[in-house]
C-alpha angles and dihedrals in degrees: 000000000000119000090251091051091048090050091050091050091051090047093053092048090052093047092082116082123211133196135221093272090057091044090055091048089053090050090055089049090054092047091052093046092245121145105226123206113272121256089254093053090046091054091050090050090053092050093046092049091049097044093046091057086220121195093187132021133180130200128199108208114024097196103184096321102276096121091039091056090050093051094044091052089059096045124092116258092256096049121112123224124203122193126188127200134154092214111080091198090059091051091048090053090048091052089051090053092049091048092050088052089056094243117160114247088227089068096055132062117189112194121190118210145068111314091223088063099037102045096061088058093059120096121267115250094001101119136071098194131031118185120191120197104150142100109337097217088067097039093108092051091049091047092052089052090045092056089053090053096051126100116221106286092023122136130238113199124186121191128213089026095157096050096223092316093303097112093070093052112077090201090072108086101166111145094244091049092050091049092052091051087053089051092051092051092046095051094043092052097041107111090206091065145060107207140187137171119229119201092218114131106337091336135292126219110209118189128176120208110235119239 
């Protein structure tokens, strides 16, 4: 990355503004040892949620609620948000963040458990937005489930898609990096999707399900 490109990346990350509720959610993330989405990624999630006019969204990997807050702030007031995490402390922190934001409990479902076990129980074609921010070795599995969950025109979004800039370098053969390359190929070749990679944060894959 050139110095100008690095400066531009820093500028875009700083473009998003965050409030005290988000600051506190980030503090909980730090205390729990969770890497929250960057401010830039959060802003993109809010825009995607708003532009998709989503009635229902699901998240894999709640962290401490930072990404959930971003998505919920883009959703319409009647939309329902579901977040899945195997760590109950993470879910507890997320619920605290949602409560501080004044969100009605009827709008949020927090489901404890392994995503590989929970996702198959969700209804086919019932969601407009699926956000994946969980263990990279299973990202392809989660994405396959996410595609099943999407309505036509719905969006699949995968965080940390560039694996700290290792995906683009063939010399990096770490298992997680290899798995992410497999995910990229799978989404790019899937005829049900139109996909792109955004360099925001550590990379976002955004794929729309064709009608």
